[in-house]
Short mmCIF file of C-alpha atoms in Angstrom, two decimals:
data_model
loop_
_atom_site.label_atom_id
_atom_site.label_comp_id
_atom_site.label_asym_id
_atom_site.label_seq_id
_atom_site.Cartn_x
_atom_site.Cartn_y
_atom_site.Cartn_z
CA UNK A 428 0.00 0.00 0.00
CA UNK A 429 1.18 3.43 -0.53
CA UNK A 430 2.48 5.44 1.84
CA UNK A 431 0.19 7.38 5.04
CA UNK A 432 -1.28 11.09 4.07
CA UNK A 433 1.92 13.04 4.67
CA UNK A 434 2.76 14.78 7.49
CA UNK A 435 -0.52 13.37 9.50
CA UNK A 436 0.74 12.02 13.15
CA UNK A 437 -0.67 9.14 14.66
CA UNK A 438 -3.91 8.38 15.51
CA UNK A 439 -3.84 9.74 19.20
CA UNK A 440 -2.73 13.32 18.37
CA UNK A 441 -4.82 13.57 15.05
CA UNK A 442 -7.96 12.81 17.09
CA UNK A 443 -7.38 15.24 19.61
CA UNK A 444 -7.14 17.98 17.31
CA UNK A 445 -10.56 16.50 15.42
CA UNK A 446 -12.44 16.30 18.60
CA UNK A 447 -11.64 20.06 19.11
CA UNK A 448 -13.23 21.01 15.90
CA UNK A 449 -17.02 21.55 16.46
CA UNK A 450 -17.90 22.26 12.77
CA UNK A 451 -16.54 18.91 11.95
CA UNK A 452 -18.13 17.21 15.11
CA UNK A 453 -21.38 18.45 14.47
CA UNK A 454 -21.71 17.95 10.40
CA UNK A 455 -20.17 13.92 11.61
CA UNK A 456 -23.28 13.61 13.77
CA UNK A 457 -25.70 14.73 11.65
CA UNK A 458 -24.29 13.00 8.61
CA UNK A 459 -23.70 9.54 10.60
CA UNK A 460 -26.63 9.75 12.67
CA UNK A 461 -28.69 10.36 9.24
CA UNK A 462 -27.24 7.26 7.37
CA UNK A 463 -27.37 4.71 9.90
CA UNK A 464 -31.31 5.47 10.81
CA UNK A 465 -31.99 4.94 7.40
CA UNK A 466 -29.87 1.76 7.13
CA UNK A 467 -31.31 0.35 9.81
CA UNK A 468 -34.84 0.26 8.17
CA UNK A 469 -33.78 -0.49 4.96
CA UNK A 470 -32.16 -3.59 6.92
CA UNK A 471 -35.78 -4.28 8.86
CA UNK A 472 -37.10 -5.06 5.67
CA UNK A 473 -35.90 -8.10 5.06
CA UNK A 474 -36.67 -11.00 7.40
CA UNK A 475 -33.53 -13.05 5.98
CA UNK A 476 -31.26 -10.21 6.64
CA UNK A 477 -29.23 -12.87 9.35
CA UNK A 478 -29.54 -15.50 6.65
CA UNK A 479 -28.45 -13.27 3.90
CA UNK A 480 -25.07 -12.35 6.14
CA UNK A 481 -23.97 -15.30 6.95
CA UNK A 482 -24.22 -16.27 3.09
CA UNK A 483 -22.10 -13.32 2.71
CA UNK A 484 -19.51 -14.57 5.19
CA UNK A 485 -19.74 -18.24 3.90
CA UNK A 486 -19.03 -16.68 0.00
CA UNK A 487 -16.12 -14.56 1.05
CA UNK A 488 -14.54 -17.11 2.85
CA UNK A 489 -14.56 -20.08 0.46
CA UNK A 490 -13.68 -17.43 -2.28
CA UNK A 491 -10.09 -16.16 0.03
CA UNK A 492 -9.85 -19.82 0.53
CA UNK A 493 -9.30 -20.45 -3.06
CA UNK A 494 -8.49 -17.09 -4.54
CA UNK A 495 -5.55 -18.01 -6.90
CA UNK A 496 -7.96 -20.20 -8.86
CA UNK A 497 -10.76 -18.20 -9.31
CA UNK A 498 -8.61 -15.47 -10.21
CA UNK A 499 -6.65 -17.56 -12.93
CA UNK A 500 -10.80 -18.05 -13.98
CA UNK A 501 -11.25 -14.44 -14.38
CA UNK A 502 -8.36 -13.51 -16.27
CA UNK A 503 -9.29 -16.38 -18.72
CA UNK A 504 -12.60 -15.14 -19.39
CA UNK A 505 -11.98 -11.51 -18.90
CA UNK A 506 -9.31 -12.21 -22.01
CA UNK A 507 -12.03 -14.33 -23.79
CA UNK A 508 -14.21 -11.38 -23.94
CA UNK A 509 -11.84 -8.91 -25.40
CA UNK A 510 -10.14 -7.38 -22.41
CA UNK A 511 -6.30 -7.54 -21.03
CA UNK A 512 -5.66 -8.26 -17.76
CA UNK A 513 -2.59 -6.82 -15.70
CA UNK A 514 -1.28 -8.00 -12.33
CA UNK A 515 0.47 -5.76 -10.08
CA UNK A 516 2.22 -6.61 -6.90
CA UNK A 517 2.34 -3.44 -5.52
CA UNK A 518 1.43 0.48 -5.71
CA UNK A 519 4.58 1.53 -7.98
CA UNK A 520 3.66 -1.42 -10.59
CA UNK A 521 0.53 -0.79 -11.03
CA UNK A 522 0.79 3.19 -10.74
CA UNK A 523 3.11 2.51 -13.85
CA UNK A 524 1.01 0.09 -15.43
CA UNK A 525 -1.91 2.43 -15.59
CA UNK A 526 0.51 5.58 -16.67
CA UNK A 527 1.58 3.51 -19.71
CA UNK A 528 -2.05 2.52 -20.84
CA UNK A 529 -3.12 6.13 -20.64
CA UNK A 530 0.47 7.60 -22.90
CA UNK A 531 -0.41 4.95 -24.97
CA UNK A 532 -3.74 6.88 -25.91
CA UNK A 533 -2.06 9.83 -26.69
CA UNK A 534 -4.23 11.70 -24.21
CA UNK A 535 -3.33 13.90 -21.40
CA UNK A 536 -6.50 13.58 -18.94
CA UNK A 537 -8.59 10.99 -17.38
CA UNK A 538 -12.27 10.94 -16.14
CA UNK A 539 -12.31 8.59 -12.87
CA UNK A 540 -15.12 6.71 -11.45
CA UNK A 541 -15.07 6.61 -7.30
CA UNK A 542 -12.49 4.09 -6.78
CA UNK A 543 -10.97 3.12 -3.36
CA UNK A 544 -8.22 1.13 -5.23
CA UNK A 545 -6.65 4.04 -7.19
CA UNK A 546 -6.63 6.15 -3.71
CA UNK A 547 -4.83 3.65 -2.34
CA UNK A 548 -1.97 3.51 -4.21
CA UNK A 549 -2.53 7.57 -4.80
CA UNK A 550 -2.84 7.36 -8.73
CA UNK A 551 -4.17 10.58 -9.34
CA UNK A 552 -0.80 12.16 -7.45
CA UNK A 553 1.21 9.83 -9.67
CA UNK A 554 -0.63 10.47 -13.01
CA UNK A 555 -0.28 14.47 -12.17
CA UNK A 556 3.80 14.16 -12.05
CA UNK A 557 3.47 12.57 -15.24
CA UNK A 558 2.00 15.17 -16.81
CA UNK A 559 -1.62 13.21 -17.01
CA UNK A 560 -4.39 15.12 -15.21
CA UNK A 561 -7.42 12.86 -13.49
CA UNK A 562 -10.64 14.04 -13.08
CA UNK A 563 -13.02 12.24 -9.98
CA UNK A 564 -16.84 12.55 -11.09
CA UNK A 565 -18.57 11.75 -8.00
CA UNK A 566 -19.98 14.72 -6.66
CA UNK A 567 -18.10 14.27 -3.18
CA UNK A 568 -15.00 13.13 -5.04
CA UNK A 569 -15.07 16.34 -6.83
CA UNK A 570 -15.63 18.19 -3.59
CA UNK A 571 -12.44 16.35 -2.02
CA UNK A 572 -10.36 17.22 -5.26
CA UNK A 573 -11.59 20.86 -5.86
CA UNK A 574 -11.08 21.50 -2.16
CA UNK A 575 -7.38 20.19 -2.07
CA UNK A 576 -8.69 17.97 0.63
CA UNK A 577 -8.49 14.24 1.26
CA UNK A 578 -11.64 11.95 1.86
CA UNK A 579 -12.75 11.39 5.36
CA UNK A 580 -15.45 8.66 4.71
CA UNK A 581 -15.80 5.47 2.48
CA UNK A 582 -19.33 6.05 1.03
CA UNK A 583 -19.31 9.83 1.33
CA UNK A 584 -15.58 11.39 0.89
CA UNK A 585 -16.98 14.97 1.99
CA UNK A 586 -18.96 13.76 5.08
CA UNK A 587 -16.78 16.17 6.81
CA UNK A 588 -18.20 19.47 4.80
CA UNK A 589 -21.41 21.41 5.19
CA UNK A 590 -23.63 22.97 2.18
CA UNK A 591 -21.77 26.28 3.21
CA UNK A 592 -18.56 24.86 2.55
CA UNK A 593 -19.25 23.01 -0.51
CA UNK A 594 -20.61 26.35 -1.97
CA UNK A 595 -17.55 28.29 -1.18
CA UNK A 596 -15.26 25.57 -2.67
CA UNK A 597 -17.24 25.44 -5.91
CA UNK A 598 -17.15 29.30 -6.47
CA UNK A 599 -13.33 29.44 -5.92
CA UNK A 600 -12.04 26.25 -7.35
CA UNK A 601 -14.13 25.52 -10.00
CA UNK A 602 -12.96 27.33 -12.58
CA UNK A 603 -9.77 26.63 -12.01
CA UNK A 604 -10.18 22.68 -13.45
CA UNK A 605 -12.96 23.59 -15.81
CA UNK A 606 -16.30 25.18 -16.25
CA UNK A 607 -16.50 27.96 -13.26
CA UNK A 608 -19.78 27.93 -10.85
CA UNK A 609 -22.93 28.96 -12.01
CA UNK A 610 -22.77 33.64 -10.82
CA UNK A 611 -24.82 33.84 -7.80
CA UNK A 612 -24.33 30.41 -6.61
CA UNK A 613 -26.03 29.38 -3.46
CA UNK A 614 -25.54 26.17 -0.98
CA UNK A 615 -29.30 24.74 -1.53
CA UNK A 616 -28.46 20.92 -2.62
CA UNK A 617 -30.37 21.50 -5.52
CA UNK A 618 -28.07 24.42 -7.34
CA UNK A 619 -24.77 22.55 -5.96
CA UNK A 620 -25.75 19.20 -7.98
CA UNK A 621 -26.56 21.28 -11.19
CA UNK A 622 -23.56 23.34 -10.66
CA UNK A 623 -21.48 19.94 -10.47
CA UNK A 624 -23.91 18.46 -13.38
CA UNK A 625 -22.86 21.49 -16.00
CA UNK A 626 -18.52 21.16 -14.57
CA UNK A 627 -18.51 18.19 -15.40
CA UNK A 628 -20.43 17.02 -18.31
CA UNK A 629 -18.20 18.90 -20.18
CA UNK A 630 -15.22 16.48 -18.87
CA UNK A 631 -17.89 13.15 -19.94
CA UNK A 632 -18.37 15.08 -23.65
CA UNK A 633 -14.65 15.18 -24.10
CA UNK A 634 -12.70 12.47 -22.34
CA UNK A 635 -10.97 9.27 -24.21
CA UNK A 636 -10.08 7.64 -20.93
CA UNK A 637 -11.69 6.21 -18.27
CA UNK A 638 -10.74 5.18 -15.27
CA UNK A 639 -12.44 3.03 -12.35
CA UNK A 640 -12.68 0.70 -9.85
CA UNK A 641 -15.08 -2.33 -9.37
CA UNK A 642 -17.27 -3.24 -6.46
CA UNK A 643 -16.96 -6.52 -8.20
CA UNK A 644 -15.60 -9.20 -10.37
CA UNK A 645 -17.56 -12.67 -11.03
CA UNK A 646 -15.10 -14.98 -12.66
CA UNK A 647 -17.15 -17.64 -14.41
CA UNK A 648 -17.71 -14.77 -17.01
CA UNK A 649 -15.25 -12.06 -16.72
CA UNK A 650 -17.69 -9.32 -15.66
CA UNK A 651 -17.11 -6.25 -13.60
CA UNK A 652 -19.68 -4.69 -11.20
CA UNK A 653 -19.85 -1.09 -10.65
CA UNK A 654 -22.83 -0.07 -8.40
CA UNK A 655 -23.47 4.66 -7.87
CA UNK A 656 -26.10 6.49 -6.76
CA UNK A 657 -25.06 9.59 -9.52
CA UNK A 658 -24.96 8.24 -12.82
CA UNK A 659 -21.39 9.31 -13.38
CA UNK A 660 -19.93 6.10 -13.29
CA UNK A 661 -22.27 5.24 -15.91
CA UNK A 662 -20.87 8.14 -18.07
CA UNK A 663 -17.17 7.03 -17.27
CA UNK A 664 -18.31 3.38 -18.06
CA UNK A 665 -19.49 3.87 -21.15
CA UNK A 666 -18.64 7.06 -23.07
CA UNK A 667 -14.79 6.84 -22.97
CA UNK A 668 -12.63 5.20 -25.96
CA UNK A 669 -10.60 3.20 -23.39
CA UNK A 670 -11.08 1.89 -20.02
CA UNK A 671 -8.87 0.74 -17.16
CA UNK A 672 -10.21 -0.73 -13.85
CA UNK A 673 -7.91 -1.25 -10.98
CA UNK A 674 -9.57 -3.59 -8.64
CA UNK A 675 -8.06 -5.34 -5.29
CA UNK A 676 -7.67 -9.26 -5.67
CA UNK A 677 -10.00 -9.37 -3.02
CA UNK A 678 -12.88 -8.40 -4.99
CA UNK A 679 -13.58 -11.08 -6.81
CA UNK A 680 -16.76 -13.85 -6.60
CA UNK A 681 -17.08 -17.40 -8.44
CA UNK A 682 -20.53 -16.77 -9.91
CA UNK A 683 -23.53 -14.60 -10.45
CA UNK A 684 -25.48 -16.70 -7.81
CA UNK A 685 -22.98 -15.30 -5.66
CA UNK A 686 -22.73 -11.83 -6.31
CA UNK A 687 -27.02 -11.52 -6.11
CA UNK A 688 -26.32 -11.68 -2.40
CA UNK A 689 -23.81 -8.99 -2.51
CA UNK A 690 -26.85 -6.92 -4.36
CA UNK A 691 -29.21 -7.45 -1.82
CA UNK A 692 -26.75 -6.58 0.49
CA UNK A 693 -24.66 -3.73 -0.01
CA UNK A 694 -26.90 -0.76 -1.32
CA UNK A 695 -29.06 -1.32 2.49
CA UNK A 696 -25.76 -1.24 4.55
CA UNK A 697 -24.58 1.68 2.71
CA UNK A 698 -26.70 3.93 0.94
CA UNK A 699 -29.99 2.47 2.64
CA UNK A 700 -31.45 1.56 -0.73
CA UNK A 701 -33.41 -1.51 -1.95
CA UNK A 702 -31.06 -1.71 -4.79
CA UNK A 703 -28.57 1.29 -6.33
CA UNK A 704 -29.82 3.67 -8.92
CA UNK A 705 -27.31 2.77 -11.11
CA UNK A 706 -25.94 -0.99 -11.18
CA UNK A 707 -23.17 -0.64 -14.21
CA UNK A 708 -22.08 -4.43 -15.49
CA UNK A 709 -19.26 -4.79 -18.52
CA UNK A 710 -17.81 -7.82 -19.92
CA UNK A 711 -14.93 -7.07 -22.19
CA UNK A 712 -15.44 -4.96 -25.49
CA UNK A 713 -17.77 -5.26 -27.55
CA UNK A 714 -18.62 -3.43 -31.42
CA UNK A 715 -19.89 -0.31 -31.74
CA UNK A 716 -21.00 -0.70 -27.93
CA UNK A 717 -18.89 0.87 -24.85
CA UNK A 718 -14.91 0.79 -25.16
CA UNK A 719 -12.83 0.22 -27.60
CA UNK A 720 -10.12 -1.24 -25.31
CA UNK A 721 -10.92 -2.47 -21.59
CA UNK A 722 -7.70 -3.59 -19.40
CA UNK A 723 -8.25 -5.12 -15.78
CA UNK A 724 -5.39 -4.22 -13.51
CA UNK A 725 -5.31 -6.83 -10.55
CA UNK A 726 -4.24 -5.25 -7.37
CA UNK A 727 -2.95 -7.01 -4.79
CA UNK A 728 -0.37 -4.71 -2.53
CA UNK A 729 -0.57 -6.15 0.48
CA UNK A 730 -3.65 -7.98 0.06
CA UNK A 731 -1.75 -11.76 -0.17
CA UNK A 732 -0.35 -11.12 3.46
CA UNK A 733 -3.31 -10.44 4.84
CA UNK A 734 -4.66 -13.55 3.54
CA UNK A 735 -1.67 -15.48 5.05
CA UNK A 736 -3.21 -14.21 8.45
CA UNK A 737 -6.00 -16.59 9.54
CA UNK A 738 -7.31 -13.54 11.89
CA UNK A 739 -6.70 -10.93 9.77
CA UNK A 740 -7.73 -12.43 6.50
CA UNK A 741 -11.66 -11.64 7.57
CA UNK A 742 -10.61 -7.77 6.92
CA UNK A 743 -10.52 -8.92 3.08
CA UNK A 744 -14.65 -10.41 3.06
CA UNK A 745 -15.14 -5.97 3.40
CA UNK A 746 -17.50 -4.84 0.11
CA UNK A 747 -16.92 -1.40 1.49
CA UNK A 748 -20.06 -0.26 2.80
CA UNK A 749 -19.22 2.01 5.48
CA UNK A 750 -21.87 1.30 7.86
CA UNK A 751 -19.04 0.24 10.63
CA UNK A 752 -17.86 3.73 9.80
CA UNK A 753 -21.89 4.97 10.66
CA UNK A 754 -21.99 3.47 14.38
CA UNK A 755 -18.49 3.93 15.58
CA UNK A 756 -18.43 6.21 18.55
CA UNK A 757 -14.54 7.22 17.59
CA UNK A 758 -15.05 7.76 13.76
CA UNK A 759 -18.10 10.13 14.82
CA UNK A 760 -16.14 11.99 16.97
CA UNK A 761 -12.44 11.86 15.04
CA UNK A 762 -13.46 11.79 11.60
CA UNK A 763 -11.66 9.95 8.63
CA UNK A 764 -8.63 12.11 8.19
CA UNK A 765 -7.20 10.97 11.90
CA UNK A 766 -6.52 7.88 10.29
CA UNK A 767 -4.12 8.60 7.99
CA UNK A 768 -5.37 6.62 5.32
CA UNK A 769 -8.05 5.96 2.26
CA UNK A 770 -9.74 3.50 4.81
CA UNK A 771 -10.96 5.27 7.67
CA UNK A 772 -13.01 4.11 10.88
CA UNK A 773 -12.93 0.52 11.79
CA UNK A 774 -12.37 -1.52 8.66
CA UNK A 775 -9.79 0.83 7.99
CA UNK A 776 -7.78 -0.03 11.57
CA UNK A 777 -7.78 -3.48 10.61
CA UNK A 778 -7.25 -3.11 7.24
CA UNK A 779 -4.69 -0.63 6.55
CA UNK A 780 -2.13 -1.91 9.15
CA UNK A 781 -2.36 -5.53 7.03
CA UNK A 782 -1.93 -3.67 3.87
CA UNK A 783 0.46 -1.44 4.70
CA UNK A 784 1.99 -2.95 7.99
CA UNK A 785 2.61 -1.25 11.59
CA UNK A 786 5.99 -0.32 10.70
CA UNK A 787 5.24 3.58 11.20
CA UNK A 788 3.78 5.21 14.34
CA UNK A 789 0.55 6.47 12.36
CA UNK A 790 -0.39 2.57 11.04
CA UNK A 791 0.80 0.99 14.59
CA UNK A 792 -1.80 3.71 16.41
CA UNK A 793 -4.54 2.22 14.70
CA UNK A 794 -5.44 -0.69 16.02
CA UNK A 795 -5.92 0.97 19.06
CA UNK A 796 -8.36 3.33 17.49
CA UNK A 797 -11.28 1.80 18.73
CA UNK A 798 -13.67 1.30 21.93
CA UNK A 799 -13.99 -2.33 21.03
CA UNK A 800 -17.99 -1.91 21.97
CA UNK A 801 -18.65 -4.20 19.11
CA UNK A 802 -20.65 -1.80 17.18
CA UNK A 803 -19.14 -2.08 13.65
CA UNK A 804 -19.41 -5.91 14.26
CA UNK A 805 -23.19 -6.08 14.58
CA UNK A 806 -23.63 -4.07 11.60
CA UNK A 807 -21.16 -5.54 9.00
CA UNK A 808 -22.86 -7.40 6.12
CA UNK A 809 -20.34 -9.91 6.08
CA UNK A 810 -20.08 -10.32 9.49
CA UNK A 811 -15.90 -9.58 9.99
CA UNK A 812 -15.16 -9.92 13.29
CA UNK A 813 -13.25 -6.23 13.68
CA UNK A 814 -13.27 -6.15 17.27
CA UNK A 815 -11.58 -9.60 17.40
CA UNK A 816 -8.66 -8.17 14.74
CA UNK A 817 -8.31 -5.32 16.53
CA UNK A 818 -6.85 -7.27 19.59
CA UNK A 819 -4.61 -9.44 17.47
CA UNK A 820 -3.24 -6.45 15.90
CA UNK A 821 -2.72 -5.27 19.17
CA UNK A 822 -1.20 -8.25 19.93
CA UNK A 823 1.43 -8.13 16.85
CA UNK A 824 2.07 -4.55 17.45
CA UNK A 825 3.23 -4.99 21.33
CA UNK A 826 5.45 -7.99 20.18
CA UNK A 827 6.95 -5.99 17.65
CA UNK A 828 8.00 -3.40 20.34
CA UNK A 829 6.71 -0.51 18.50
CA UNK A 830 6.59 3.39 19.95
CA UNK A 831 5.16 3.02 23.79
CA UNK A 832 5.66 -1.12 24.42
CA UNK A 833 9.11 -1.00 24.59
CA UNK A 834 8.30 0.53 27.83
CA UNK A 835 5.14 -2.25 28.48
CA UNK A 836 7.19 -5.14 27.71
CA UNK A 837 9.95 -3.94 30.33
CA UNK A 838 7.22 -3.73 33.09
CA UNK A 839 5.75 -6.87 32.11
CA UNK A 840 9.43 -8.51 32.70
CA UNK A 841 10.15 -6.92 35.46
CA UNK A 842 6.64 -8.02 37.13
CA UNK A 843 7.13 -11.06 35.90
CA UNK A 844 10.58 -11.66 37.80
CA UNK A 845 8.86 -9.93 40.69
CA UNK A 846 6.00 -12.58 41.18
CA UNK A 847 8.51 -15.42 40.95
CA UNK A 848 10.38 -14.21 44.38
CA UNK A 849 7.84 -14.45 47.10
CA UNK A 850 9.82 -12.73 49.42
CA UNK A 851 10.99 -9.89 47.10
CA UNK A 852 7.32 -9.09 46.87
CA UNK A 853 6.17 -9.42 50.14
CA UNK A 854 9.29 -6.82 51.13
CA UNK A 855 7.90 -4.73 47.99
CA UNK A 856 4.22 -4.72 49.26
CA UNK A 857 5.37 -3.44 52.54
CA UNK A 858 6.85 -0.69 51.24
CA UNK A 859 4.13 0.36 49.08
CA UNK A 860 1.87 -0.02 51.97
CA UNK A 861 4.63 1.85 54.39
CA UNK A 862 4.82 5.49 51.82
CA UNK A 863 1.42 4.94 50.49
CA UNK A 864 1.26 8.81 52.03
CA UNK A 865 3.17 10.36 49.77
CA UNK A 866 3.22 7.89 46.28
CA UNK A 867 1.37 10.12 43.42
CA UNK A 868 -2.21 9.82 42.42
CA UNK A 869 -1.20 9.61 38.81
CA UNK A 870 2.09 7.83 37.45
CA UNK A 871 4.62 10.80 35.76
CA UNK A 872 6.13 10.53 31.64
CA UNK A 873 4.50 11.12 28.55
CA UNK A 874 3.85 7.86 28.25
CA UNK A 875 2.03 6.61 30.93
CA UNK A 876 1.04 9.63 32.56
CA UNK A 877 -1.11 10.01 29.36
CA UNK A 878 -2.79 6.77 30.45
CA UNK A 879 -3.43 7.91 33.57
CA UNK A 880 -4.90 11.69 33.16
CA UNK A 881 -7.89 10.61 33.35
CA UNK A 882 -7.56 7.78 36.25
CA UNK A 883 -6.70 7.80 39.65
CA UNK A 884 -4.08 4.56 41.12
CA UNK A 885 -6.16 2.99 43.58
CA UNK A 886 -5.17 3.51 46.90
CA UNK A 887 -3.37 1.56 48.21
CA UNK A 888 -4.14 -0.37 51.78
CA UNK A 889 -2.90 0.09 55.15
CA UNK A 890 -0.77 -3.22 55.16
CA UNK A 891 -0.30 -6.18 52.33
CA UNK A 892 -3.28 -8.68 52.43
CA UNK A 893 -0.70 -12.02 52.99
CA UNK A 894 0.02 -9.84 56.32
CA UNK A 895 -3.52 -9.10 57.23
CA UNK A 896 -3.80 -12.92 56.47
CA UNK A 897 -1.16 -14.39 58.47
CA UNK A 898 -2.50 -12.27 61.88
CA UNK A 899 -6.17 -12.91 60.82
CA UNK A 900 -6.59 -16.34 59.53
CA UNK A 901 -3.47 -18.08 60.54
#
C-alpha cells in the first residue's frame, strides 16, 4: 500500500485535534446519525437479513480460501471477452502500469469513477507528475479534489463538509479545473448538484479515458460490477474510448449466484437503498458498444499477506459499505482524516495496518483506534469480526516493540521476575503499603502519565493482604 497522508501524526494526536473542531463534530453527527437510521430500516425489511449475512460470510470465505484459482478463472474469461488483464504486486507497478495505458492513448486527462483502489496507491498524485491530469466525477470526489482535501469517509468522501462549505469551494475552485460555478451560486443541494452536473459534463463530452474501480468481479464470465447512486460512473463506463479498472484481488466472486447476495446486500448497509440507482455491469469490449479497449489491472499490494493471516484475512470479506464507519463512537467523533489513510473508521484499523503494515507510528496507532464496543461488528454485512482483529493487531504490534511497548514489555518482565520471588514481593508490598502517604495519584512521563490523566491509582491499603492474612486467619 502506498504510503500514510503526509505529514498526518498518529492516531492519538490527530484525534485530539478532530475532537476540538465543532464544525466537523457536528456535520459527523448529523451525517452519521442520518445514514445509519436509514440503514437500519432499509435492513428491517428483510426477514432473511441474518440468513443473507452469513451467506455473505460463507461466499467470502470459500472465495479467500481459493483465490488463486478463481482469479486464474477471471483472467481467462476476462481475455475471452476482449479485455487484457494486468497483475500488479504493488502500488509503484501498477501506478506505472496504468501511466503507460493512458500515454499509450495519446491523451493527457482521465475521467475517474469513485475508486478506493486508485486512492490507495494515490494514482491521481502519480498520473499528475506525469504530466496526465485525473478528473473524480462523483460529486463528493469532486468536492475532495476541488477542495485540495483528502476523503474522510468510504461512502461519502466529503462527510466532513457542510452545504456552506461546498458552496464556497465550488465558487473558488471551479474554474480553475474547468467550467466555473454557475454567478450567484447558493448552498441549496439543488443548485450545488446542477452546478457539479454542468462542470462536469463537459469532462464526460470530451474524455478518451476512463478510469475506475469495481465493487466486483464474477469470474465464471469475466464481468465487472460497478454499483453509484449519480450516474457518473455510468458516463465514465461507457462514453470513454478506453477503459482501465484497478480492482483489489480481493474483490472477486465465483458466480452470479454469488454476487445476487452482494446486491441485496450492499446498497441497504450503505446507501440504505433496496437496490442502487445505477448498477453498471461490462464484460470485455464489444462493437460499436462501450470501449474500444478495456484492461483489468489486478491489485494485490498487500492484500496476499493479509490472507496469510488466519485472523486478519476476515478484513478482506469488506464490500466497502461504510456502515461500521456509521456506528463507531470514535469515527463520529475523530473523523476519517485521523486515520491517515483511504480507509478510515474501523475496517480501515484493521485493514490498513495488514496492507500497509505497523511499521510507522501512524499505522501501529490504529489498532488501538477503537472502543472495542462491538458496534461495527453487529452491523457488518459480512459479518468480519473487527473487534476480534483489533486485539490481534494489538497483539502483533506490542510484540513488535513498537513506539510506547518498549516501555510495556519492560514492566511486564520486570513483574514477571517480581512474582517469581515471594519474598521480594512481600518486602515490595510493605513498602508500598509503608509510603502509600506520599506515592502520586497519577504515574509521571509522557507515556504513561497520558494513560493515567484521566484515572486515579487505587489507593493503596494500610498493610499487604498475605500480612492481614497471616494475623487474621493463621
Amino acid at each position: 500500500m502506498s504510503g500514510t497522508f503526509v505529514g498526518m501524526p498518529a492516531f492519538p494526536e490527530a484525534a485530539r485535534v478532530a475532537v476540538g473542531d465543532p464544525t466537523l463534530r457536528a456535520n459527523l453527527r448529523h451525517a452519521t446519525h442520518t445514514i445509519r437510521d436509514k440503514r437500519a430500516r432499509a435492513v428491517a425489511e428483510l426477514d432473511d437479513w441474518t440468513e443473507l449475512r452469513e451467506a455473505g460470510r460463507r461466499i467470502k470465505d470459500l472465495t479467500l480460501r481459493h483465490l488463486d484459482t478463481h482469479l486464474l478463472q477471471l483472467e481467462e474469461a476476462v481475455t475471452a471477452a476482449g479485455g487484457t488483464v494486468h497483475w500488479a504486486a504493488d502500488a509503484a507497478e501498477a501506478n506505472r502500469i496504468v501511466t503507460g495505458l493512458v500515454r499509450a492513448t495519446g491523451e493527457t486527462e482521465v475521467v475517474k469513477v469513485k475508486s478506493m483502489a486508485t486512492q490507495e496507491i494515490g494514482l491521481n498524485e502519480h498520473l499528475a507528475a506525469e504530466g496526465i491530469a485525473a478528473y473524480e466525477t462523483d460529486l463528493a470526489e469532486l468536492i475532495v479534489q476541488l477542495g485540495e482535501d483528502r476523503p474522510s469517509h468510504i461512502l461519502v468522501p466529503a462527510i466532513h463538509r457542510n452545504r456552506g462549505e461546498i458552496r464556497d469551494i465550488f465558487r473558488e475552485r471551479m474554474a480553475a479545473w474547468g467550467r466555473p460555478a454557475p454567478d450567484g451560486l447558493g448552498d441549496a443541494p439543488a443548485e450545488l448538484a446542477e452546478a457539479a452536473r454542468l462542470h462536469l459534463r463537459e469532462k464526460f463530452l470530451r474524455a478518451k479515458v476512463g478510469i475506475s474501480g469495481a465493487n466486483f468481479m464474477v469470474a465464471e464470465t469475466g464481468t465487472l460490477v460497478v454499483v453509484e447512486s449519480e450516474g457518473n460512473g455510468r458516463m465514465c463506463l461507457t462514453l470513454p474510448e478506453t477503459l482501465i479498472s484497478v480492482v483489489g484481488i480481493e474483490k472477486v466472486v465465483p458466480t452470479w449466484r454469488d454476487l445476487e447476495v452482494f446486491l441485496q446486500t450492499l446498497p441497504r448497509s450503505s446507501t440504505a437503498e433496496r437496490m442502487n440507482p445505477y448498477t453498471s455491469m461490462w464484460t470485455g469490449t464489444a462493437d460499436g458498444d462501450g470501449p474500444r479497449a478495456f484492461h483489468l489491472v489486478l491489485l494485490d499490494n498487500g492484500r496476499t499477506d493479509a490472507l496469510a493471516d488466519e485472523v486478519g484475512r476476515q478484513a478482506l470479506r469488506c464490500i466497502r459499505c461504510s456502515a461500521c464507519l456509521n456506528v463507531c463512537p470514535v469515527y463520529e467523533r475523530a473523523g476519517g482524516h485521523a486515520y491517515g489513510s483511504v480507509y478510515p473508521g474501523p475496517i480501515g484499523a484493521v485493514l490498513t495496518p495488514q496492507l500497509r503494515g505497523t511499521a510507522s507510528e501512524v499505522d501501529a496507532s490504529l489498532p488501538y483506534a477503537s472502543s472495542l464496543c462491538g458496534a461495527c461488528y453487529d452491523v457488518c454485512p459480512v459479518a468480519i469480526d473487527i473487534p476480534g482483529i483489533l486485539v490481534h493487531l494489538r497483539q502483533r504490534v506490542a510484540e513488535e516493540g513498537g513506539k510506547g511497548h518498549r516501555l510495556e514489555r519492560a514492566a511486564v518482565r520486570a513483574a514477571s521476575w517480581l512474582l517469581d520471588r515471594p519474598a521480594a514481593l512481600a518486602a515490595g508490598e510493605r513498602l508500598a503499603s509503608a509510603s502509600r502517604a506520599v506515592l502520586p495519584k497519577r504515574l509521571p512521563g509522557p507515556g504513561v502519565g497520558r494513560w493515567t490523566e484521566h484515572r486515579d491509582l487505587p489507593e493503596l491499603p494500610a498493610e499487604p493482604f498475605r500480612d492481614w492474612w497471616r494475623k487474621n486467619r493463621a
